[in-house]
Amino acid sequence: MSSQQEDLTTTREIILETALKLFSKKGYLGTTTREIAKKAGTAEVTIFRHFTSKEKLFEEVINKHSFLPALQGLLPEVAEMPYTEALTVIAKRFLDTLTIRKDIIKIMHSEIQRYPEKIHKIYHAFIDEIFKTLASYFTTMQKKGILRELHSEVAARAFLGMIFSYFDAEEFLIRKKYRIDNSDTIIKEFVDIFASGTIKQ
Amino acid sequence: MSSQQEDLTTTREIILETALKLFSKKGYLGTTTREIAKKAGTAEVTIFRHFTSKEKLFEEVINKHSFLPALQGLLPEVAEMPYTEALTVIAKRFLDTLTIRKDIIKIMHSEIQRYPEKIHKIYHAFIDEIFKTLASYFTTMQKKGILRELHSEVAARAFLGMIFSYFDAEEFLIRKKYRIDNSDTIIKEFVDIFASGTIKQ
DNA sequence: TATGAATGTAAGTGCTTGCTTACATATCTG
DNA sequence: CAGATATGTAAGCAAGCACTTACATTCATA
């Protein structure tokens, strides 16, 4: 569960990372350029010299952190594993990705409707890719006779939905002290339910 | 899927409902008091006469829509049904509750940083009731020998998580034209997966 | 009919915010 | 060393914002 490493060498990168954190924490409107500058240890005017406007800075933050290949590379890796084990790996990888990228996910999840089409599309592409990747894994497993007949894309939504809701609640809503269990235990139970709910026989 | 009816008789109520919609759509900071006034068909000063400040108006909006029980009373109704049917009823009721209250849910989701204490409290009151109701149903079903052994609270999170994520994507993210299927079909698949994943044998 | 409560109109105040301008300083490079 | 490049300091502008004040109007009811 390591956090994302960024090269914080140039002023530009420092500003981008600082902006990411602040936009995530306080929202776009709740963050001022003075605040970003102060926390980044630069002069406010430097931000405008690099990014022209707050709006464009925001776009660059989004562009820099929009990420696609979240699950894609994982498919070949898990294709030969036993079903339950594969699901566990997928679940953990997905949860890890969410956790590492939680800042950008928070921005997109809570402000998406208030921003231009461009950002909408990035988020859309991300979600679509993940659903379809997992759905295609399920289809493969059906052909192998391991999974029963089901709508594989709906199944993908079910599986990822459990995990996303769990992530969402843990990261943003629930106070730590109220946690039921650690994430491995919970993932194991989720996978058990889902696996025996989708397996043939 | 009817939307929540409010008495829009008094000026006060009209302002509260207008503010709810706008805060939900544009966020607290993205909504101006002028805008609320205009859309509510009143003078801006009327808002301040009623609510003193924008901040207090926001609080009243939250207070007014603090959740009432969502699943309560459903247990006895469902206790004697076949398992799958019971899950379907629960899922639909839950999805209905979310849909009816989508505005306030959206506000709580995006403004949680602004009001950590209050929103946490309301959120917990809402979620706890649902989790516990469902968990206690699962426990009962285990005792009856219908369900296998599992952590009933985690199972409740799995089930509600699928539905919540589905709701979240449908309401806030996915453009209508891209929908896979209608909600009844999806709920049926969710219930199938979950039921066969939790049933004994 | 007279009074008071609710609402409207209009003007304005003080603050914050994104962004600009002008000028100074440091550092690197040819 | 000379010039270019990146950054800092400081002041300030124009707009938008929440909120206020003063006064007028409507309307129910005592």
PDB file of N, CA and C in Angstrom, chain A residues 24-26 29-30 106 109-110 112-114 117 120-121 123-124 127 148-151 153-155 157-158 160-162 164-166 168-170 172-175 178 180-181 186 189-190 192-194 196-198, chain B residues 23-27 29-30 106 109-110 112-113 117 120-121 123-124 148 150-151 153-155 157-158 161-162 164-166 168-175 178 180-181 186 189-190 192-194 196-198:
ATOM      1  N   SER A  24      -7.925  17.649  -4.085  1.00  0.00           N
ATOM      2  CA  SER A  24      -8.546  16.442  -3.553  1.00  0.00           C
ATOM      3  C   SER A  24      -9.162  16.699  -2.177  1.00  0.00           C
ATOM      4  N   LYS A  25      -8.434  17.444  -1.374  1.00  0.00           N
ATOM      5  CA  LYS A  25      -8.883  17.652   0.003  1.00  0.00           C
ATOM      6  C   LYS A  25      -9.990  18.696   0.110  1.00  0.00           C
ATOM      7  N   LYS A  26      -9.851  19.770  -0.659  1.00  0.00           N
ATOM      8  CA  LYS A  26     -10.767  20.896  -0.482  1.00  0.00           C
ATOM      9  C   LYS A  26     -11.662  21.177  -1.674  1.00  0.00           C
ATOM     10  N   LEU A  29     -12.999  24.631  -6.130  1.00  0.00           N
ATOM     11  CA  LEU A  29     -13.353  25.986  -5.699  1.00  0.00           C
ATOM     12  C   LEU A  29     -12.823  26.297  -4.303  1.00  0.00           C
ATOM     13  N   GLY A  30     -12.698  25.289  -3.484  1.00  0.00           N
ATOM     14  CA  GLY A  30     -12.244  25.490  -2.114  1.00  0.00           C
ATOM     15  C   GLY A  30     -10.736  25.697  -2.007  1.00  0.00           C
ATOM     16  N   LYS A 106     -10.760  10.752  -5.720  1.00  0.00           N
ATOM     17  CA  LYS A 106     -11.641  11.610  -4.950  1.00  0.00           C
ATOM     18  C   LYS A 106     -12.068  12.822  -5.777  1.00  0.00           C
ATOM     19  N   HIS A 109     -14.470  11.587  -8.454  1.00  0.00           N
ATOM     20  CA  HIS A 109     -15.717  11.059  -7.936  1.00  0.00           C
ATOM     21  C   HIS A 109     -16.616  12.155  -7.395  1.00  0.00           C
ATOM     22  N   SER A 110     -16.033  13.181  -6.804  1.00  0.00           N
ATOM     23  CA  SER A 110     -16.907  14.157  -6.173  1.00  0.00           C
ATOM     24  C   SER A 110     -17.135  15.408  -7.013  1.00  0.00           C
ATOM     25  N   ILE A 112     -16.875  15.431 -10.580  1.00  0.00           N
ATOM     26  CA  ILE A 112     -16.908  15.125 -12.002  1.00  0.00           C
ATOM     27  C   ILE A 112     -17.998  15.877 -12.757  1.00  0.00           C
ATOM     28  N   GLN A 113     -19.152  16.034 -12.135  1.00  0.00           N
ATOM     29  CA  GLN A 113     -20.267  16.632 -12.864  1.00  0.00           C
ATOM     30  C   GLN A 113     -20.085  18.118 -13.065  1.00  0.00           C
ATOM     31  N   ARG A 114     -19.165  18.687 -12.291  1.00  0.00           N
ATOM     32  CA  ARG A 114     -19.033  20.138 -12.348  1.00  0.00           C
ATOM     33  C   ARG A 114     -17.966  20.543 -13.334  1.00  0.00           C
ATOM     34  N   GLU A 117     -16.465  18.285 -20.272  1.00  0.00           N
ATOM     35  CA  GLU A 117     -16.589  17.010 -20.970  1.00  0.00           C
ATOM     36  C   GLU A 117     -15.281  16.217 -20.947  1.00  0.00           C
ATOM     37  N   HIS A 120     -14.834  14.256 -17.858  1.00  0.00           N
ATOM     38  CA  HIS A 120     -15.842  13.207 -17.881  1.00  0.00           C
ATOM     39  C   HIS A 120     -15.345  12.008 -18.667  1.00  0.00           C
ATOM     40  N   LYS A 121     -14.786  12.312 -19.806  1.00  0.00           N
ATOM     41  CA  LYS A 121     -14.344  11.248 -20.711  1.00  0.00           C
ATOM     42  C   LYS A 121     -13.212  10.431 -20.119  1.00  0.00           C
ATOM     43  N   TYR A 123     -12.564   9.850 -17.010  1.00  0.00           N
ATOM     44  CA  TYR A 123     -13.098   8.997 -15.955  1.00  0.00           C
ATOM     45  C   TYR A 123     -13.870   7.832 -16.554  1.00  0.00           C
ATOM     46  N   HIS A 124     -14.656   8.167 -17.532  1.00  0.00           N
ATOM     47  CA  HIS A 124     -15.447   7.170 -18.234  1.00  0.00           C
ATOM     48  C   HIS A 124     -14.585   6.074 -18.823  1.00  0.00           C
ATOM     49  N   ILE A 127     -13.260   3.711 -16.082  1.00  0.00           N
ATOM     50  CA  ILE A 127     -14.252   2.774 -15.568  1.00  0.00           C
ATOM     51  C   ILE A 127     -14.592   1.711 -16.607  1.00  0.00           C
ATOM     52  N   ARG A 148     -20.513 -20.501 -14.390  1.00  0.00           N
ATOM     53  CA  ARG A 148     -21.846 -20.764 -14.910  1.00  0.00           C
ATOM     54  C   ARG A 148     -22.243 -19.655 -15.887  1.00  0.00           C
ATOM     55  N   GLU A 149     -23.379 -19.824 -16.499  1.00  0.00           N
ATOM     56  CA  GLU A 149     -23.837 -18.783 -17.408  1.00  0.00           C
ATOM     57  C   GLU A 149     -24.278 -17.552 -16.639  1.00  0.00           C
ATOM     58  N   LEU A 150     -23.775 -16.422 -17.059  1.00  0.00           N
ATOM     59  CA  LEU A 150     -24.222 -15.163 -16.459  1.00  0.00           C
ATOM     60  C   LEU A 150     -23.806 -14.023 -17.361  1.00  0.00           C
ATOM     61  N   HIS A 151     -24.365 -12.876 -17.113  1.00  0.00           N
ATOM     62  CA  HIS A 151     -24.010 -11.678 -17.871  1.00  0.00           C
ATOM     63  C   HIS A 151     -22.673 -11.193 -17.321  1.00  0.00           C
ATOM     64  N   GLU A 153     -20.613  -8.828 -17.894  1.00  0.00           N
ATOM     65  CA  GLU A 153     -20.360  -7.429 -17.546  1.00  0.00           C
ATOM     66  C   GLU A 153     -21.087  -7.014 -16.262  1.00  0.00           C
ATOM     67  N   VAL A 154     -22.255  -7.577 -16.075  1.00  0.00           N
ATOM     68  CA  VAL A 154     -22.969  -7.302 -14.822  1.00  0.00           C
ATOM     69  C   VAL A 154     -22.232  -7.937 -13.649  1.00  0.00           C
ATOM     70  N   ALA A 155     -21.696  -9.117 -13.877  1.00  0.00           N
ATOM     71  CA  ALA A 155     -20.911  -9.761 -12.823  1.00  0.00           C
ATOM     72  C   ALA A 155     -19.685  -8.920 -12.478  1.00  0.00           C
ATOM     73  N   ARG A 157     -19.434  -5.754 -12.719  1.00  0.00           N
ATOM     74  CA  ARG A 157     -19.902  -4.610 -11.922  1.00  0.00           C
ATOM     75  C   ARG A 157     -20.195  -5.007 -10.489  1.00  0.00           C
ATOM     76  N   ALA A 158     -20.709  -6.193 -10.326  1.00  0.00           N
ATOM     77  CA  ALA A 158     -20.993  -6.667  -8.971  1.00  0.00           C
ATOM     78  C   ALA A 158     -19.704  -6.799  -8.172  1.00  0.00           C
ATOM     79  N   LEU A 160     -16.545  -5.586  -8.752  1.00  0.00           N
ATOM     80  CA  LEU A 160     -15.821  -4.339  -8.520  1.00  0.00           C
ATOM     81  C   LEU A 160     -16.627  -3.387  -7.642  1.00  0.00           C
ATOM     82  N   GLY A 161     -17.935  -3.472  -7.749  1.00  0.00           N
ATOM     83  CA  GLY A 161     -18.790  -2.638  -6.927  1.00  0.00           C
ATOM     84  C   GLY A 161     -18.620  -2.901  -5.439  1.00  0.00           C
ATOM     85  N   MET A 162     -18.534  -4.159  -5.083  1.00  0.00           N
ATOM     86  CA  MET A 162     -18.299  -4.497  -3.670  1.00  0.00           C
ATOM     87  C   MET A 162     -17.024  -3.851  -3.186  1.00  0.00           C
ATOM     88  N   PHE A 164     -15.245  -1.379  -4.601  1.00  0.00           N
ATOM     89  CA  PHE A 164     -15.226   0.081  -4.629  1.00  0.00           C
ATOM     90  C   PHE A 164     -15.984   0.677  -3.438  1.00  0.00           C
ATOM     91  N   SER A 165     -17.116   0.124  -3.139  1.00  0.00           N
ATOM     92  CA  SER A 165     -17.879   0.630  -1.994  1.00  0.00           C
ATOM     93  C   SER A 165     -17.098   0.485  -0.698  1.00  0.00           C
ATOM     94  N   TYR A 166     -16.414  -0.644  -0.604  1.00  0.00           N
ATOM     95  CA  TYR A 166     -15.590  -0.860   0.583  1.00  0.00           C
ATOM     96  C   TYR A 166     -14.493   0.195   0.668  1.00  0.00           C
ATOM     97  N   ASP A 168     -14.390   3.130  -0.782  1.00  0.00           N
ATOM     98  CA  ASP A 168     -15.003   4.440  -0.590  1.00  0.00           C
ATOM     99  C   ASP A 168     -15.323   4.697   0.878  1.00  0.00           C
ATOM    100  N   ALA A 169     -15.937   3.703   1.487  1.00  0.00           N
ATOM    101  CA  ALA A 169     -16.299   3.843   2.893  1.00  0.00           C
ATOM    102  C   ALA A 169     -15.062   3.945   3.772  1.00  0.00           C
ATOM    103  N   GLU A 170     -14.083   3.109   3.501  1.00  0.00           N
ATOM    104  CA  GLU A 170     -12.871   3.110   4.326  1.00  0.00           C
ATOM    105  C   GLU A 170     -12.104   4.417   4.201  1.00  0.00           C
ATOM    106  N   PHE A 172     -13.054   7.440   2.823  1.00  0.00           N
ATOM    107  CA  PHE A 172     -13.671   8.756   2.899  1.00  0.00           C
ATOM    108  C   PHE A 172     -14.756   8.900   3.949  1.00  0.00           C
ATOM    109  N   LEU A 173     -15.296   7.784   4.400  1.00  0.00           N
ATOM    110  CA  LEU A 173     -16.477   7.932   5.234  1.00  0.00           C
ATOM    111  C   LEU A 173     -16.321   7.428   6.653  1.00  0.00           C
ATOM    112  N   ILE A 174     -15.805   6.238   6.756  1.00  0.00           N
ATOM    113  CA  ILE A 174     -15.820   5.615   8.066  1.00  0.00           C
ATOM    114  C   ILE A 174     -14.612   6.029   8.887  1.00  0.00           C
ATOM    115  N   ARG A 175     -14.846   6.352  10.110  1.00  0.00           N
ATOM    116  CA  ARG A 175     -13.735   6.639  10.994  1.00  0.00           C
ATOM    117  C   ARG A 175     -13.001   5.346  11.309  1.00  0.00           C
ATOM    118  N   TYR A 178     -13.914   2.479  13.708  1.00  0.00           N
ATOM    119  CA  TYR A 178     -15.119   1.668  13.548  1.00  0.00           C
ATOM    120  C   TYR A 178     -14.929   0.486  12.608  1.00  0.00           C
ATOM    121  N   ILE A 180     -14.355  -2.913  10.836  1.00  0.00           N
ATOM    122  CA  ILE A 180     -14.667  -4.268  11.251  1.00  0.00           C
ATOM    123  C   ILE A 180     -13.415  -5.123  11.318  1.00  0.00           C
ATOM    124  N   ASP A 181     -12.622  -5.067  10.288  1.00  0.00           N
ATOM    125  CA  ASP A 181     -11.545  -6.020  10.117  1.00  0.00           C
ATOM    126  C   ASP A 181     -10.511  -5.446   9.175  1.00  0.00           C
ATOM    127  N   ILE A 186     -11.545  -9.049   4.732  1.00  0.00           N
ATOM    128  CA  ILE A 186     -12.764  -8.650   4.034  1.00  0.00           C
ATOM    129  C   ILE A 186     -12.728  -9.090   2.585  1.00  0.00           C
ATOM    130  N   GLU A 189     -13.550 -12.735   2.295  1.00  0.00           N
ATOM    131  CA  GLU A 189     -14.997 -13.026   2.394  1.00  0.00           C
ATOM    132  C   GLU A 189     -15.722 -12.616   1.112  1.00  0.00           C
ATOM    133  N   PHE A 190     -15.383 -11.457   0.585  1.00  0.00           N
ATOM    134  CA  PHE A 190     -15.990 -11.005  -0.670  1.00  0.00           C
ATOM    135  C   PHE A 190     -15.738 -12.032  -1.778  1.00  0.00           C
ATOM    136  N   ASP A 192     -14.951 -15.177  -1.518  1.00  0.00           N
ATOM    137  CA  ASP A 192     -15.670 -16.430  -1.244  1.00  0.00           C
ATOM    138  C   ASP A 192     -17.114 -16.351  -1.725  1.00  0.00           C
ATOM    139  N   ILE A 193     -17.755 -15.279  -1.357  1.00  0.00           N
ATOM    140  CA  ILE A 193     -19.154 -15.117  -1.757  1.00  0.00           C
ATOM    141  C   ILE A 193     -19.267 -15.073  -3.266  1.00  0.00           C
ATOM    142  N   PHE A 194     -18.427 -14.241  -3.865  1.00  0.00           N
ATOM    143  CA  PHE A 194     -18.542 -14.071  -5.310  1.00  0.00           C
ATOM    144  C   PHE A 194     -18.162 -15.337  -6.074  1.00  0.00           C
ATOM    145  N   SER A 196     -18.222 -18.564  -5.094  1.00  0.00           N
ATOM    146  CA  SER A 196     -19.215 -19.641  -5.024  1.00  0.00           C
ATOM    147  C   SER A 196     -20.550 -19.201  -5.617  1.00  0.00           C
ATOM    148  N   GLY A 197     -20.696 -17.915  -5.828  1.00  0.00           N
ATOM    149  CA  GLY A 197     -21.912 -17.432  -6.462  1.00  0.00           C
ATOM    150  C   GLY A 197     -21.857 -17.452  -7.980  1.00  0.00           C
ATOM    151  N   THR A 198     -20.692 -17.695  -8.525  1.00  0.00           N
ATOM    152  CA  THR A 198     -20.567 -17.618  -9.983  1.00  0.00           C
ATOM    153  C   THR A 198     -20.019 -18.904 -10.602  1.00  0.00           C
TER     154      THR A 198
ATOM    155  N   PHE B  23     -27.117  22.928  -4.304  1.00  0.00           N
ATOM    156  CA  PHE B  23     -25.937  22.427  -3.594  1.00  0.00           C
ATOM    157  C   PHE B  23     -25.544  21.063  -4.149  1.00  0.00           C
ATOM    158  N   SER B  24     -26.535  20.258  -4.437  1.00  0.00           N
ATOM    159  CA  SER B  24     -26.263  18.928  -4.958  1.00  0.00           C
ATOM    160  C   SER B  24     -25.613  18.992  -6.331  1.00  0.00           C
ATOM    161  N   LYS B  25     -26.121  19.876  -7.157  1.00  0.00           N
ATOM    162  CA  LYS B  25     -25.646  19.943  -8.539  1.00  0.00           C
ATOM    163  C   LYS B  25     -24.307  20.657  -8.662  1.00  0.00           C
ATOM    164  N   LYS B  26     -24.153  21.753  -7.915  1.00  0.00           N
ATOM    165  CA  LYS B  26     -22.976  22.601  -8.119  1.00  0.00           C
ATOM    166  C   LYS B  26     -22.036  22.664  -6.931  1.00  0.00           C
ATOM    167  N   GLY B  27     -22.393  22.025  -5.852  1.00  0.00           N
ATOM    168  CA  GLY B  27     -21.559  22.104  -4.669  1.00  0.00           C
ATOM    169  C   GLY B  27     -21.860  23.349  -3.848  1.00  0.00           C
ATOM    170  N   LEU B  29     -19.765  25.676  -2.506  1.00  0.00           N
ATOM    171  CA  LEU B  29     -19.069  26.878  -2.966  1.00  0.00           C
ATOM    172  C   LEU B  29     -19.495  27.303  -4.363  1.00  0.00           C
ATOM    173  N   GLY B  30     -19.898  26.344  -5.159  1.00  0.00           N
ATOM    174  CA  GLY B  30     -20.297  26.657  -6.527  1.00  0.00           C
ATOM    175  C   GLY B  30     -21.694  27.239  -6.639  1.00  0.00           C
ATOM    176  N   LYS B 106     -25.556  12.990  -2.566  1.00  0.00           N
ATOM    177  CA  LYS B 106     -24.505  13.644  -3.336  1.00  0.00           C
ATOM    178  C   LYS B 106     -23.849  14.761  -2.530  1.00  0.00           C
ATOM    179  N   HIS B 109     -21.640  13.391   0.104  1.00  0.00           N
ATOM    180  CA  HIS B 109     -20.443  12.804  -0.462  1.00  0.00           C
ATOM    181  C   HIS B 109     -19.419  13.866  -0.833  1.00  0.00           C
ATOM    182  N   SER B 110     -19.883  14.974  -1.372  1.00  0.00           N
ATOM    183  CA  SER B 110     -18.889  15.945  -1.817  1.00  0.00           C
ATOM    184  C   SER B 110     -18.559  17.013  -0.781  1.00  0.00           C
ATOM    185  N   ILE B 112     -18.232  16.379   2.552  1.00  0.00           N
ATOM    186  CA  ILE B 112     -17.883  15.760   3.833  1.00  0.00           C
ATOM    187  C   ILE B 112     -16.692  16.447   4.493  1.00  0.00           C
ATOM    188  N   GLN B 113     -15.841  17.039   3.697  1.00  0.00           N
ATOM    189  CA  GLN B 113     -14.697  17.750   4.279  1.00  0.00           C
ATOM    190  C   GLN B 113     -15.132  19.016   5.009  1.00  0.00           C
ATOM    191  N   GLU B 117     -17.880  16.381  11.146  1.00  0.00           N
ATOM    192  CA  GLU B 117     -18.606  15.875  12.318  1.00  0.00           C
ATOM    193  C   GLU B 117     -20.046  15.513  11.967  1.00  0.00           C
ATOM    194  N   HIS B 120     -20.518  12.858   9.125  1.00  0.00           N
ATOM    195  CA  HIS B 120     -20.169  11.540   9.633  1.00  0.00           C
ATOM    196  C   HIS B 120     -21.296  10.959  10.464  1.00  0.00           C
ATOM    197  N   LYS B 121     -21.814  11.794  11.333  1.00  0.00           N
ATOM    198  CA  LYS B 121     -22.863  11.332  12.242  1.00  0.00           C
ATOM    199  C   LYS B 121     -24.090  10.874  11.471  1.00  0.00           C
ATOM    200  N   TYR B 123     -24.323  10.118   8.320  1.00  0.00           N
ATOM    201  CA  TYR B 123     -23.995   8.983   7.478  1.00  0.00           C
ATOM    202  C   TYR B 123     -23.994   7.689   8.284  1.00  0.00           C
ATOM    203  N   HIS B 124     -23.381   7.745   9.447  1.00  0.00           N
ATOM    204  CA  HIS B 124     -23.322   6.549  10.286  1.00  0.00           C
ATOM    205  C   HIS B 124     -24.698   6.090  10.725  1.00  0.00           C
ATOM    206  N   ARG B 148     -24.865 -20.486   4.769  1.00  0.00           N
ATOM    207  CA  ARG B 148     -23.644 -21.092   5.282  1.00  0.00           C
ATOM    208  C   ARG B 148     -23.016 -20.165   6.323  1.00  0.00           C
ATOM    209  N   LEU B 150     -20.743 -17.495   7.677  1.00  0.00           N
ATOM    210  CA  LEU B 150     -19.984 -16.356   7.152  1.00  0.00           C
ATOM    211  C   LEU B 150     -20.113 -15.193   8.123  1.00  0.00           C
ATOM    212  N   HIS B 151     -19.252 -14.221   7.921  1.00  0.00           N
ATOM    213  CA  HIS B 151     -19.309 -13.004   8.747  1.00  0.00           C
ATOM    214  C   HIS B 151     -20.474 -12.176   8.231  1.00  0.00           C
ATOM    215  N   GLU B 153     -21.869  -9.416   8.930  1.00  0.00           N
ATOM    216  CA  GLU B 153     -21.758  -7.979   8.676  1.00  0.00           C
ATOM    217  C   GLU B 153     -20.948  -7.697   7.409  1.00  0.00           C
ATOM    218  N   VAL B 154     -19.938  -8.513   7.183  1.00  0.00           N
ATOM    219  CA  VAL B 154     -19.158  -8.355   5.952  1.00  0.00           C
ATOM    220  C   VAL B 154     -20.015  -8.718   4.741  1.00  0.00           C
ATOM    221  N   ALA B 155     -20.817  -9.755   4.905  1.00  0.00           N
ATOM    222  CA  ALA B 155     -21.727 -10.131   3.820  1.00  0.00           C
ATOM    223  C   ALA B 155     -22.695  -8.989   3.518  1.00  0.00           C
ATOM    224  N   ARG B 157     -22.117  -5.873   3.905  1.00  0.00           N
ATOM    225  CA  ARG B 157     -21.370  -4.846   3.167  1.00  0.00           C
ATOM    226  C   ARG B 157     -21.191  -5.233   1.710  1.00  0.00           C
ATOM    227  N   ALA B 158     -20.956  -6.516   1.482  1.00  0.00           N
ATOM    228  CA  ALA B 158     -20.802  -6.973   0.103  1.00  0.00           C
ATOM    229  C   ALA B 158     -22.080  -6.720  -0.690  1.00  0.00           C
ATOM    230  N   GLY B 161     -22.891  -3.049  -0.956  1.00  0.00           N
ATOM    231  CA  GLY B 161     -21.841  -2.413  -1.752  1.00  0.00           C
ATOM    232  C   GLY B 161     -22.078  -2.551  -3.242  1.00  0.00           C
ATOM    233  N   MET B 162     -22.480  -3.725  -3.663  1.00  0.00           N
ATOM    234  CA  MET B 162     -22.796  -3.920  -5.073  1.00  0.00           C
ATOM    235  C   MET B 162     -23.870  -2.938  -5.510  1.00  0.00           C
ATOM    236  N   PHE B 164     -24.912  -0.175  -3.993  1.00  0.00           N
ATOM    237  CA  PHE B 164     -24.544   1.230  -3.891  1.00  0.00           C
ATOM    238  C   PHE B 164     -23.666   1.664  -5.069  1.00  0.00           C
ATOM    239  N   SER B 165     -22.723   0.858  -5.414  1.00  0.00           N
ATOM    240  CA  SER B 165     -21.861   1.200  -6.546  1.00  0.00           C
ATOM    241  C   SER B 165     -22.657   1.304  -7.837  1.00  0.00           C
ATOM    242  N   TYR B 166     -23.599   0.406  -7.972  1.00  0.00           N
ATOM    243  CA  TYR B 166     -24.461   0.460  -9.151  1.00  0.00           C
ATOM    244  C   TYR B 166     -25.233   1.782  -9.176  1.00  0.00           C
ATOM    245  N   ASP B 168     -24.496   4.544  -7.670  1.00  0.00           N
ATOM    246  CA  ASP B 168     -23.538   5.623  -7.824  1.00  0.00           C
ATOM    247  C   ASP B 168     -23.205   5.840  -9.305  1.00  0.00           C
ATOM    248  N   ALA B 169     -22.899   4.745  -9.982  1.00  0.00           N
ATOM    249  CA  ALA B 169     -22.545   4.860 -11.394  1.00  0.00           C
ATOM    250  C   ALA B 169     -23.731   5.331 -12.227  1.00  0.00           C
ATOM    251  N   GLU B 170     -24.877   4.786 -11.956  1.00  0.00           N
ATOM    252  CA  GLU B 170     -26.055   5.150 -12.741  1.00  0.00           C
ATOM    253  C   GLU B 170     -26.436   6.614 -12.551  1.00  0.00           C
ATOM    254  N   GLU B 171     -26.455   7.046 -11.307  1.00  0.00           N
ATOM    255  CA  GLU B 171     -26.955   8.390 -11.021  1.00  0.00           C
ATOM    256  C   GLU B 171     -25.950   9.466 -11.371  1.00  0.00           C
ATOM    257  N   PHE B 172     -24.702   9.201 -11.087  1.00  0.00           N
ATOM    258  CA  PHE B 172     -23.743  10.287 -11.133  1.00  0.00           C
ATOM    259  C   PHE B 172     -22.754  10.183 -12.281  1.00  0.00           C
ATOM    260  N   LEU B 173     -22.735   9.042 -12.927  1.00  0.00           N
ATOM    261  CA  LEU B 173     -21.625   8.863 -13.843  1.00  0.00           C
ATOM    262  C   LEU B 173     -22.028   8.493 -15.259  1.00  0.00           C
ATOM    263  N   ILE B 174     -22.696   7.390 -15.355  1.00  0.00           N
ATOM    264  CA  ILE B 174     -22.905   6.826 -16.675  1.00  0.00           C
ATOM    265  C   ILE B 174     -24.006   7.556 -17.421  1.00  0.00           C
ATOM    266  N   ARG B 175     -23.695   7.917 -18.624  1.00  0.00           N
ATOM    267  CA  ARG B 175     -24.726   8.532 -19.448  1.00  0.00           C
ATOM    268  C   ARG B 175     -25.774   7.487 -19.795  1.00  0.00           C
ATOM    269  N   TYR B 178     -25.629   4.632 -22.342  1.00  0.00           N
ATOM    270  CA  TYR B 178     -24.674   3.543 -22.251  1.00  0.00           C
ATOM    271  C   TYR B 178     -25.118   2.427 -21.322  1.00  0.00           C
ATOM    272  N   ILE B 180     -26.388  -0.791 -19.589  1.00  0.00           N
ATOM    273  CA  ILE B 180     -26.410  -2.174 -20.032  1.00  0.00           C
ATOM    274  C   ILE B 180     -27.836  -2.688 -20.088  1.00  0.00           C
ATOM    275  N   ASP B 181     -28.559  -2.416 -19.046  1.00  0.00           N
ATOM    276  CA  ASP B 181     -29.840  -3.071 -18.854  1.00  0.00           C
ATOM    277  C   ASP B 181     -30.647  -2.269 -17.854  1.00  0.00           C
ATOM    278  N   ILE B 186     -30.507  -6.119 -13.599  1.00  0.00           N
ATOM    279  CA  ILE B 186     -29.225  -6.088 -12.895  1.00  0.00           C
ATOM    280  C   ILE B 186     -29.370  -6.570 -11.465  1.00  0.00           C
ATOM    281  N   GLU B 189     -29.516 -10.292 -11.368  1.00  0.00           N
ATOM    282  CA  GLU B 189     -28.201 -10.938 -11.488  1.00  0.00           C
ATOM    283  C   GLU B 189     -27.391 -10.794 -10.197  1.00  0.00           C
ATOM    284  N   PHE B 190     -27.412  -9.623  -9.624  1.00  0.00           N
ATOM    285  CA  PHE B 190     -26.720  -9.410  -8.345  1.00  0.00           C
ATOM    286  C   PHE B 190     -27.231 -10.390  -7.291  1.00  0.00           C
ATOM    287  N   ASP B 192     -28.817 -13.200  -7.714  1.00  0.00           N
ATOM    288  CA  ASP B 192     -28.440 -14.572  -8.055  1.00  0.00           C
ATOM    289  C   ASP B 192     -27.034 -14.903  -7.584  1.00  0.00           C
ATOM    290  N   ILE B 193     -26.113 -14.011  -7.920  1.00  0.00           N
ATOM    291  CA  ILE B 193     -24.719 -14.227  -7.512  1.00  0.00           C
ATOM    292  C   ILE B 193     -24.610 -14.301  -6.002  1.00  0.00           C
ATOM    293  N   PHE B 194     -25.211 -13.335  -5.360  1.00  0.00           N
ATOM    294  CA  PHE B 194     -25.070 -13.277  -3.908  1.00  0.00           C
ATOM    295  C   PHE B 194     -25.767 -14.443  -3.218  1.00  0.00           C
ATOM    296  N   SER B 196     -26.534 -17.501  -4.386  1.00  0.00           N
ATOM    297  CA  SER B 196     -25.842 -18.786  -4.522  1.00  0.00           C
ATOM    298  C   SER B 196     -24.448 -18.741  -3.902  1.00  0.00           C
ATOM    299  N   GLY B 197     -23.954 -17.552  -3.628  1.00  0.00           N
ATOM    300  CA  GLY B 197     -22.661 -17.446  -2.962  1.00  0.00           C
ATOM    301  C   GLY B 197     -22.745 -17.533  -1.458  1.00  0.00           C
ATOM    302  N   THR B 198     -23.945 -17.504  -0.921  1.00  0.00           N
ATOM    303  CA  THR B 198     -24.065 -17.479   0.537  1.00  0.00           C
ATOM    304  C   THR B 198     -24.930 -18.603   1.086  1.00  0.00           C
TER     305      THR B 198
END
